[in-house]
Tab-separated table of C-alpha atoms in Angstrom:
chain	number	residue	atom	x	y	z
A	11	MET	CA	-214.728	-37.727	-130.170
A	12	LYS	CA	-213.186	-35.649	-132.906
A	13	ARG	CA	-215.147	-37.078	-135.813
A	14	ARG	CA	-218.267	-39.106	-136.304
A	15	THR	CA	-217.939	-42.411	-138.059
A	16	PHE	CA	-220.226	-43.434	-140.877
A	17	ILE	CA	-223.141	-45.844	-140.665
A	18	ALA	CA	-222.362	-49.542	-140.951
A	19	GLY	CA	-222.246	-50.980	-144.421
A	20	VAL	CA	-221.035	-47.929	-146.349
A	21	GLY	CA	-217.659	-49.410	-147.329
A	22	THR	CA	-217.097	-51.532	-150.387
A	23	GLY	CA	-214.956	-53.987	-148.450
A	24	VAL	CA	-211.222	-54.553	-148.511
A	25	ALA	CA	-211.294	-57.564	-150.776
A	26	ALA	CA	-213.328	-55.723	-153.390
A	27	THR	CA	-211.174	-52.612	-153.331
A	28	ALA	CA	-207.576	-53.429	-152.516
A	29	GLY	CA	-206.846	-55.078	-155.837
A	30	CYS	CA	-207.817	-52.023	-157.910
A	31	LEU	CA	-206.166	-49.242	-155.954
A	32	GLY	CA	-203.626	-48.528	-158.667
A	33	TYR	CA	-200.773	-47.842	-156.295
A	34	GLN	CA	-197.853	-50.189	-155.764
A	35	GLN	CA	-194.484	-49.175	-154.394
A	36	GLU	CA	-191.918	-51.183	-152.525
A	37	SER	CA	-189.680	-49.931	-149.755
A	38	GLY	CA	-187.839	-51.283	-146.753
A	39	ASP	CA	-189.534	-53.598	-144.275
A	40	GLY	CA	-190.920	-52.096	-141.098
A	41	VAL	CA	-193.887	-50.723	-139.223
A	42	VAL	CA	-195.607	-47.412	-139.917
A	43	THR	CA	-197.012	-46.113	-136.642
A	44	VAL	CA	-199.955	-43.805	-137.231
A	45	ALA	CA	-201.088	-41.435	-134.492
A	46	THR	CA	-204.705	-40.357	-134.922
A	47	TYR	CA	-208.030	-39.707	-133.179
A	48	ASP	CA	-210.253	-42.394	-131.727
A	49	SER	CA	-213.076	-42.439	-134.295
A	50	PHE	CA	-210.527	-43.040	-137.076
A	51	VAL	CA	-209.928	-46.498	-135.602
A	52	ASP	CA	-212.985	-47.244	-133.465
A	53	GLY	CA	-216.756	-47.159	-133.887
A	54	GLU	CA	-219.058	-48.270	-136.719
A	55	GLU	CA	-217.054	-49.178	-139.830
A	56	PRO	CA	-214.068	-46.900	-139.008
A	57	VAL	CA	-211.622	-46.214	-141.796
A	58	GLY	CA	-208.450	-47.119	-139.868
A	59	PRO	CA	-208.786	-50.939	-139.819
A	60	TRP	CA	-209.926	-50.911	-143.452
A	61	LEU	CA	-206.936	-48.741	-144.399
A	62	LYS	CA	-204.510	-51.036	-142.566
A	63	GLU	CA	-205.776	-54.165	-144.301
A	64	ALA	CA	-205.966	-52.588	-147.758
A	65	PHE	CA	-202.476	-51.034	-147.534
A	66	GLU	CA	-200.812	-54.175	-146.246
A	67	GLU	CA	-202.562	-56.389	-148.796
A	68	GLN	CA	-201.311	-54.488	-151.859
A	69	ARG	CA	-197.623	-54.537	-150.830
A	70	ASP	CA	-194.955	-57.108	-151.678
A	71	ASP	CA	-193.013	-56.559	-148.449
A	72	ASP	CA	-194.082	-56.945	-144.844
A	73	VAL	CA	-194.628	-53.300	-143.905
A	74	GLU	CA	-197.463	-53.043	-141.407
A	75	ILE	CA	-199.558	-50.242	-139.964
A	76	GLU	CA	-200.003	-49.810	-136.250
A	77	PHE	CA	-202.291	-47.183	-134.717
A	78	GLN	CA	-201.985	-45.183	-131.530
A	79	VAL	CA	-204.551	-42.747	-130.159
A	80	PRO	CA	-202.855	-40.184	-127.894
A	81	GLU	CA	-205.178	-38.886	-125.192
A	82	ALA	CA	-203.856	-35.338	-125.607
A	83	GLY	CA	-203.787	-35.427	-129.400
A	84	VAL	CA	-200.941	-33.532	-131.000
A	85	ASN	CA	-200.172	-31.880	-127.646
A	86	GLN	CA	-198.601	-35.165	-126.555
A	87	TYR	CA	-195.981	-34.868	-129.295
A	88	ILE	CA	-195.388	-31.186	-128.629
A	89	GLN	CA	-194.628	-32.055	-125.008
A	90	ARG	CA	-192.350	-34.958	-125.963
A	91	ALA	CA	-190.449	-32.732	-128.378
A	92	GLN	CA	-190.031	-30.100	-125.663
A	93	GLN	CA	-188.618	-32.787	-123.366
A	94	ASP	CA	-186.351	-34.234	-126.088
A	95	ALA	CA	-188.218	-37.532	-125.656
A	96	PRO	CA	-188.677	-40.003	-128.550
A	97	ILE	CA	-191.770	-39.324	-130.643
A	98	GLU	CA	-192.418	-43.034	-131.354
A	99	ALA	CA	-194.726	-42.399	-134.313
A	100	ASP	CA	-194.240	-41.980	-138.041
A	101	LEU	CA	-197.399	-40.270	-139.270
A	102	TYR	CA	-199.948	-37.977	-137.662
A	103	VAL	CA	-203.449	-38.151	-139.157
A	104	GLY	CA	-205.986	-35.511	-138.112
A	105	LEU	CA	-203.966	-32.309	-138.057
A	106	ASN	CA	-205.785	-29.011	-138.532
A	107	VAL	CA	-204.534	-25.479	-139.006
A	108	ASP	CA	-205.127	-24.536	-135.360
A	109	GLU	CA	-202.869	-27.334	-134.160
A	110	LEU	CA	-200.236	-26.504	-136.756
A	111	ILE	CA	-200.073	-22.934	-135.497
A	112	ARG	CA	-199.735	-24.190	-131.915
A	113	ILE	CA	-196.842	-26.430	-132.960
A	114	ASP	CA	-195.030	-23.567	-134.650
A	115	GLU	CA	-195.552	-21.252	-131.676
A	116	GLU	CA	-194.307	-23.755	-129.091
A	117	LEU	CA	-191.468	-25.564	-130.865
A	118	ASP	CA	-188.235	-24.294	-132.388
A	119	ALA	CA	-187.217	-27.517	-134.144
A	120	PRO	CA	-189.572	-28.999	-136.781
A	121	LEU	CA	-191.956	-31.667	-135.528
A	122	PHE	CA	-192.947	-32.654	-139.082
A	123	ASP	CA	-191.133	-32.883	-142.414
A	124	SER	CA	-191.932	-30.627	-145.323
A	125	LEU	CA	-193.062	-32.872	-148.170
A	126	SER	CA	-193.920	-30.163	-150.664
A	127	GLY	CA	-192.967	-31.469	-154.105
A	128	ASN	CA	-192.071	-34.919	-152.734
A	129	LEU	CA	-195.473	-36.585	-153.094
A	130	GLU	CA	-196.485	-37.809	-156.540
A	131	ARG	CA	-200.162	-37.244	-155.799
A	132	ASP	CA	-199.782	-33.869	-154.117
A	133	ASP	CA	-200.920	-32.043	-157.262
A	134	ARG	CA	-204.297	-33.826	-157.112
A	135	ILE	CA	-205.273	-32.167	-153.829
A	136	LEU	CA	-207.819	-29.379	-154.115
A	137	ASP	CA	-205.975	-26.076	-153.771
A	138	GLU	CA	-208.638	-24.532	-151.540
A	139	LEU	CA	-208.008	-27.199	-148.882
A	140	ARG	CA	-204.288	-26.529	-148.473
A	141	PHE	CA	-203.616	-24.885	-145.128
A	142	ASP	CA	-199.881	-25.320	-144.490
A	143	PRO	CA	-197.656	-22.813	-146.333
A	144	ASP	CA	-194.637	-25.040	-145.583
A	145	GLY	CA	-196.103	-28.216	-147.079
A	146	ARG	CA	-195.961	-30.370	-143.949
A	147	ALA	CA	-199.689	-31.041	-143.439
A	148	ILE	CA	-201.166	-32.759	-146.494
A	149	PRO	CA	-204.992	-32.532	-146.653
A	150	TYR	CA	-206.826	-35.876	-146.862
A	151	ASP	CA	-210.416	-34.779	-146.150
A	152	THR	CA	-212.490	-31.795	-145.115
A	153	GLY	CA	-215.699	-30.960	-143.334
A	154	TYR	CA	-217.913	-27.892	-143.528
A	155	ILE	CA	-219.321	-26.477	-140.323
A	156	SER	CA	-222.988	-25.574	-140.648
A	157	LEU	CA	-226.198	-25.619	-138.687
A	158	VAL	CA	-228.354	-28.699	-138.338
A	159	TYR	CA	-231.956	-27.799	-137.555
A	160	ASP	CA	-235.554	-28.951	-137.270
A	161	GLU	CA	-237.443	-27.381	-140.164
A	162	GLU	CA	-240.751	-27.872	-138.367
A	163	GLU	CA	-239.636	-25.399	-135.700
A	164	VAL	CA	-237.063	-23.015	-137.215
A	165	GLU	CA	-235.716	-21.842	-140.539
A	166	PRO	CA	-232.283	-20.220	-140.035
A	167	GLU	CA	-230.876	-18.503	-143.103
A	168	THR	CA	-228.670	-15.704	-141.766
A	169	PHE	CA	-226.494	-14.973	-138.753
A	170	GLU	CA	-229.056	-12.374	-137.707
A	171	ASP	CA	-231.731	-15.081	-137.547
A	172	LEU	CA	-229.862	-16.657	-134.630
A	173	THR	CA	-230.234	-13.495	-132.544
A	174	ALA	CA	-233.899	-12.913	-133.359
A	175	GLU	CA	-236.437	-13.109	-130.527
A	176	ARG	CA	-238.280	-15.955	-132.276
A	177	ASN	CA	-235.134	-18.090	-131.833
A	178	ARG	CA	-234.542	-17.370	-128.164
A	179	GLY	CA	-232.975	-20.447	-126.573
A	180	ASN	CA	-233.069	-22.365	-129.860
A	181	LEU	CA	-229.335	-22.744	-130.555
A	182	ILE	CA	-226.736	-25.126	-129.100
A	183	VAL	CA	-223.038	-24.536	-129.833
A	184	GLN	CA	-219.792	-26.091	-128.626
A	185	ASN	CA	-217.078	-24.604	-126.449
A	186	ALA	CA	-214.429	-23.092	-128.742
A	187	GLN	CA	-211.710	-23.977	-126.232
A	188	GLN	CA	-212.528	-27.690	-126.295
A	189	SER	CA	-214.190	-28.534	-129.601
A	190	ASP	CA	-213.093	-28.413	-133.254
A	191	PRO	CA	-216.568	-27.504	-134.578
A	192	GLY	CA	-217.012	-25.044	-131.723
A	193	ARG	CA	-213.776	-23.281	-132.610
A	194	ALA	CA	-214.648	-23.394	-136.297
A	195	PHE	CA	-218.029	-21.775	-135.600
A	196	LEU	CA	-216.302	-19.071	-133.574
A	197	LEU	CA	-213.912	-18.427	-136.467
A	198	TRP	CA	-216.860	-18.350	-138.838
A	199	THR	CA	-218.407	-15.529	-136.776
A	200	ILE	CA	-215.084	-13.670	-136.789
A	201	HIS	CA	-214.901	-14.083	-140.548
A	202	GLU	CA	-218.410	-12.623	-140.826
A	203	PHE	CA	-218.223	-9.802	-138.257
A	204	SER	CA	-214.431	-9.140	-138.086
A	205	GLU	CA	-212.270	-9.243	-134.995
A	206	ASP	CA	-213.732	-5.888	-133.947
A	207	GLY	CA	-217.347	-7.050	-134.120
A	208	TYR	CA	-217.537	-10.750	-133.309
A	209	LEU	CA	-217.756	-10.311	-129.535
A	210	ASP	CA	-220.712	-7.970	-129.995
A	211	TYR	CA	-222.395	-10.672	-132.062
A	212	TRP	CA	-221.690	-13.244	-129.358
A	213	ALA	CA	-223.133	-10.848	-126.781
A	214	ASP	CA	-226.321	-10.834	-128.860
A	215	LEU	CA	-226.275	-14.649	-128.962
A	216	GLN	CA	-225.885	-14.707	-125.177
A	217	ASP	CA	-228.756	-12.282	-124.775
A	218	ASN	CA	-230.775	-14.710	-126.881
A	219	ASP	CA	-229.961	-17.598	-124.512
A	220	VAL	CA	-227.519	-19.564	-126.678
A	221	ARG	CA	-226.383	-22.767	-124.947
A	222	VAL	CA	-222.627	-23.490	-124.935
A	223	LEU	CA	-221.767	-27.142	-124.223
A	224	GLY	CA	-218.342	-28.754	-124.059
A	225	SER	CA	-217.832	-31.100	-126.996
A	226	TRP	CA	-219.518	-31.931	-130.283
A	227	SER	CA	-220.932	-35.080	-128.658
A	228	ASP	CA	-222.334	-33.099	-125.717
A	229	ALA	CA	-224.007	-30.607	-128.037
A	230	TYR	CA	-225.307	-33.126	-130.544
A	231	ASN	CA	-226.656	-35.485	-127.906
A	232	ALA	CA	-228.573	-32.552	-126.404
A	233	TYR	CA	-229.920	-31.809	-129.866
A	234	LEU	CA	-230.972	-35.430	-130.371
A	235	GLU	CA	-232.780	-35.237	-127.038
A	236	GLU	CA	-234.700	-32.294	-128.569
A	237	GLU	CA	-233.413	-29.797	-126.036
A	238	ALA	CA	-233.196	-27.230	-128.860
A	239	PRO	CA	-234.084	-27.130	-132.576
A	240	MET	CA	-230.664	-25.948	-133.841
A	241	VAL	CA	-227.088	-27.151	-133.289
A	242	VAL	CA	-223.691	-26.388	-134.799
A	243	SER	CA	-222.509	-29.491	-136.649
A	244	TYR	CA	-221.375	-30.742	-140.058
A	245	SER	CA	-222.994	-30.366	-143.468
A	246	THR	CA	-222.780	-34.152	-143.933
A	247	ASP	CA	-225.399	-34.719	-141.247
A	248	GLN	CA	-227.978	-36.163	-143.644
A	249	VAL	CA	-225.541	-38.845	-144.775
A	250	TYR	CA	-225.785	-40.211	-141.264
A	251	TYR	CA	-229.442	-39.518	-140.443
A	252	GLY	CA	-231.204	-39.041	-143.783
A	253	ASP	CA	-233.206	-36.144	-145.165
A	254	THR	CA	-235.683	-35.803	-142.300
A	255	PRO	CA	-237.360	-32.672	-140.896
A	256	ARG	CA	-235.123	-32.891	-137.816
A	257	HIS	CA	-231.923	-33.121	-139.869
A	258	GLN	CA	-231.847	-30.181	-142.236
A	259	VAL	CA	-228.541	-28.497	-143.071
A	260	GLY	CA	-228.385	-24.719	-142.816
A	261	PHE	CA	-225.737	-22.528	-144.448
A	262	LEU	CA	-225.898	-19.123	-142.809
A	263	ASN	CA	-225.626	-16.409	-145.466
A	264	ASP	CA	-225.090	-19.313	-147.907
A	265	GLN	CA	-221.755	-20.018	-146.178
A	266	GLY	CA	-220.121	-22.959	-144.416
A	267	TYR	CA	-216.796	-22.924	-142.605
A	268	ALA	CA	-214.243	-25.269	-144.207
A	269	ASN	CA	-212.249	-27.306	-141.698
A	270	PRO	CA	-209.781	-29.536	-143.622
A	271	GLU	CA	-207.759	-32.268	-141.911
A	272	GLY	CA	-204.190	-33.093	-142.814
A	273	MET	CA	-201.627	-35.846	-142.395
A	274	ALA	CA	-197.970	-35.111	-141.664
A	275	ARG	CA	-194.827	-37.236	-141.415
A	276	PHE	CA	-192.899	-36.851	-138.180
A	277	ALA	CA	-189.351	-35.607	-138.636
A	278	GLU	CA	-188.200	-38.595	-136.535
A	279	ALA	CA	-190.121	-41.175	-138.587
A	280	GLY	CA	-188.417	-44.557	-138.304
A	281	ASP	CA	-189.404	-45.613	-141.828
A	282	PRO	CA	-189.837	-42.368	-143.787
A	283	GLU	CA	-190.173	-44.076	-147.177
A	284	ALA	CA	-192.942	-46.440	-146.079
A	285	THR	CA	-194.671	-43.484	-144.403
A	286	VAL	CA	-194.685	-41.571	-147.688
A	287	ASP	CA	-195.996	-44.710	-149.411
A	288	LEU	CA	-198.944	-44.715	-147.015
A	289	MET	CA	-199.607	-41.015	-147.629
A	290	GLU	CA	-199.578	-41.596	-151.390
A	291	PHE	CA	-201.921	-44.533	-150.891
A	292	MET	CA	-204.353	-42.356	-148.916
A	293	LEU	CA	-204.569	-39.940	-151.860
A	294	THR	CA	-205.644	-42.539	-154.437
A	295	PRO	CA	-209.246	-42.060	-155.657
A	296	GLU	CA	-210.528	-45.322	-154.175
A	297	VAL	CA	-209.007	-44.748	-150.757
A	298	GLN	CA	-210.150	-41.127	-150.756
A	299	ALA	CA	-213.697	-42.366	-151.295
A	300	GLU	CA	-213.423	-44.803	-148.385
A	301	ILE	CA	-211.941	-42.153	-146.074
A	302	ALA	CA	-214.661	-39.670	-146.964
A	303	GLN	CA	-217.543	-42.113	-146.583
A	304	ARG	CA	-216.336	-43.768	-143.402
A	305	ASN	CA	-215.319	-40.443	-141.805
A	306	VAL	CA	-218.500	-38.754	-143.107
A	307	GLN	CA	-216.379	-35.950	-144.543
A	308	PHE	CA	-215.510	-34.772	-148.054
A	309	PRO	CA	-212.470	-36.068	-149.987
A	310	ALA	CA	-209.440	-33.887	-150.607
A	311	VAL	CA	-209.428	-34.711	-154.323
A	312	ASP	CA	-212.054	-34.251	-157.018
A	313	ASP	CA	-212.014	-37.750	-158.554
A	314	ALA	CA	-213.016	-39.921	-155.582
A	315	ASP	CA	-215.769	-42.362	-156.563
A	316	LEU	CA	-218.313	-41.580	-153.863
A	317	ASP	CA	-221.292	-43.722	-153.007
A	318	GLU	CA	-224.474	-42.376	-154.638
A	319	GLU	CA	-226.234	-41.947	-151.291
A	320	PHE	CA	-223.274	-40.057	-149.860
A	321	ALA	CA	-223.137	-37.759	-152.876
A	322	GLN	CA	-226.865	-37.095	-152.536
A	323	PHE	CA	-226.919	-36.213	-148.842
A	324	ALA	CA	-223.513	-34.577	-148.257
A	325	HIS	CA	-223.965	-30.848	-148.828
A	326	VAL	CA	-221.279	-28.400	-149.939
A	327	PRO	CA	-221.976	-24.757	-149.024
A	328	PRO	CA	-222.514	-22.326	-151.901
A	329	GLU	CA	-219.723	-20.203	-150.421
A	330	PRO	CA	-217.102	-22.040	-148.332
A	331	VAL	CA	-215.183	-19.673	-146.058
A	332	THR	CA	-212.127	-20.159	-143.875
A	333	PHE	CA	-209.063	-18.403	-142.481
A	334	THR	CA	-205.591	-19.103	-143.823
A	335	TYR	CA	-202.603	-20.047	-141.697
A	336	ASP	CA	-201.169	-16.547	-142.064
A	337	GLU	CA	-204.450	-14.939	-141.025
A	338	LEU	CA	-204.710	-17.106	-137.913
A	339	ALA	CA	-201.062	-17.067	-136.800
A	340	GLY	CA	-200.612	-14.602	-133.961
A	341	ASN	CA	-204.382	-14.055	-133.653
A	342	LEU	CA	-206.045	-17.374	-132.910
A	343	ASP	CA	-205.174	-17.703	-129.223
A	344	GLU	CA	-206.187	-14.132	-128.488
A	345	TRP	CA	-209.515	-14.512	-130.293
A	346	VAL	CA	-210.355	-17.705	-128.400
A	347	GLU	CA	-209.232	-16.286	-125.057
A	348	ASP	CA	-211.292	-13.122	-125.517
A	349	TRP	CA	-214.288	-15.260	-126.464
A	350	ALA	CA	-213.789	-17.474	-123.410
A	351	ARG	CA	-213.610	-14.533	-121.026
A	352	GLN	CA	-216.953	-13.292	-122.306
A	353	VAL	CA	-218.850	-16.489	-123.113
A	354	ALA	CA	-217.370	-19.490	-121.295
A	355	GLN	CA	-216.620	-17.962	-117.911
């Protein structure tokens, strides 16, 4: 599971929303095949089926959306490109900077088109969320990695708090080799302690009995079973569970690690114009609100009309931090491998 889906009932409904989306563009007939992760199309009130119905309803032609969920994620398309096999998809939804770097390191020919300057709504995207210097991956939402904790047992405020004796055995994290939030938390520690000091910090976490589990689901389920009072997760946690003592959001050193997601059109897209139409559609304020609320993430634009409850319980860190593409390129694999040799052996 790459992303949680939002609680049932958050959406405004296709019929209520599709007629006021403010975006109408006609292109050739066809099918737009969208490759994405499972929780985008499955679970409680996922955004994918809503997006399909709303997009198809507002068009005058018979363009349709079809979804596919590749088991290996973007790696499936890297492998097919290496084998000169057909890609058989038009749009990838769920791309992050780590995956983009992997694509560029493993492929010579472009897997995705550069759309910089070719999207009417591109200028509405928040600049701080842009992570592709070549304009292929277009941000559509973002999450902030934080701690979720039980305020009746702990009160984490700094990175040093996590290594204090009073918090021995109190923290659950995810494996940075397998998990997006786990890798983001690792990068957050590198951002804080530098590439020369982060392994020393992780040694201190190990000495303090940190638990490293495989996926976000593994870690969060252990947290829900009260196996520890702190877990690495998302700062939107209270949107899902409410403002309860067990579901407090902690920003270490007033920071949270920004982890934006992007969409990118495959260079072999069978209907490139309809694919761009869908991308434009996903950047409209109404659709941005639906994506954010159903994905339990933040929109990529600043004029999405968010539900009042979502706006109340989704927390933005005072100081978002992240690494740029250029800072990660050539370093990311080595950082993760060095971490794995020490922590995940």
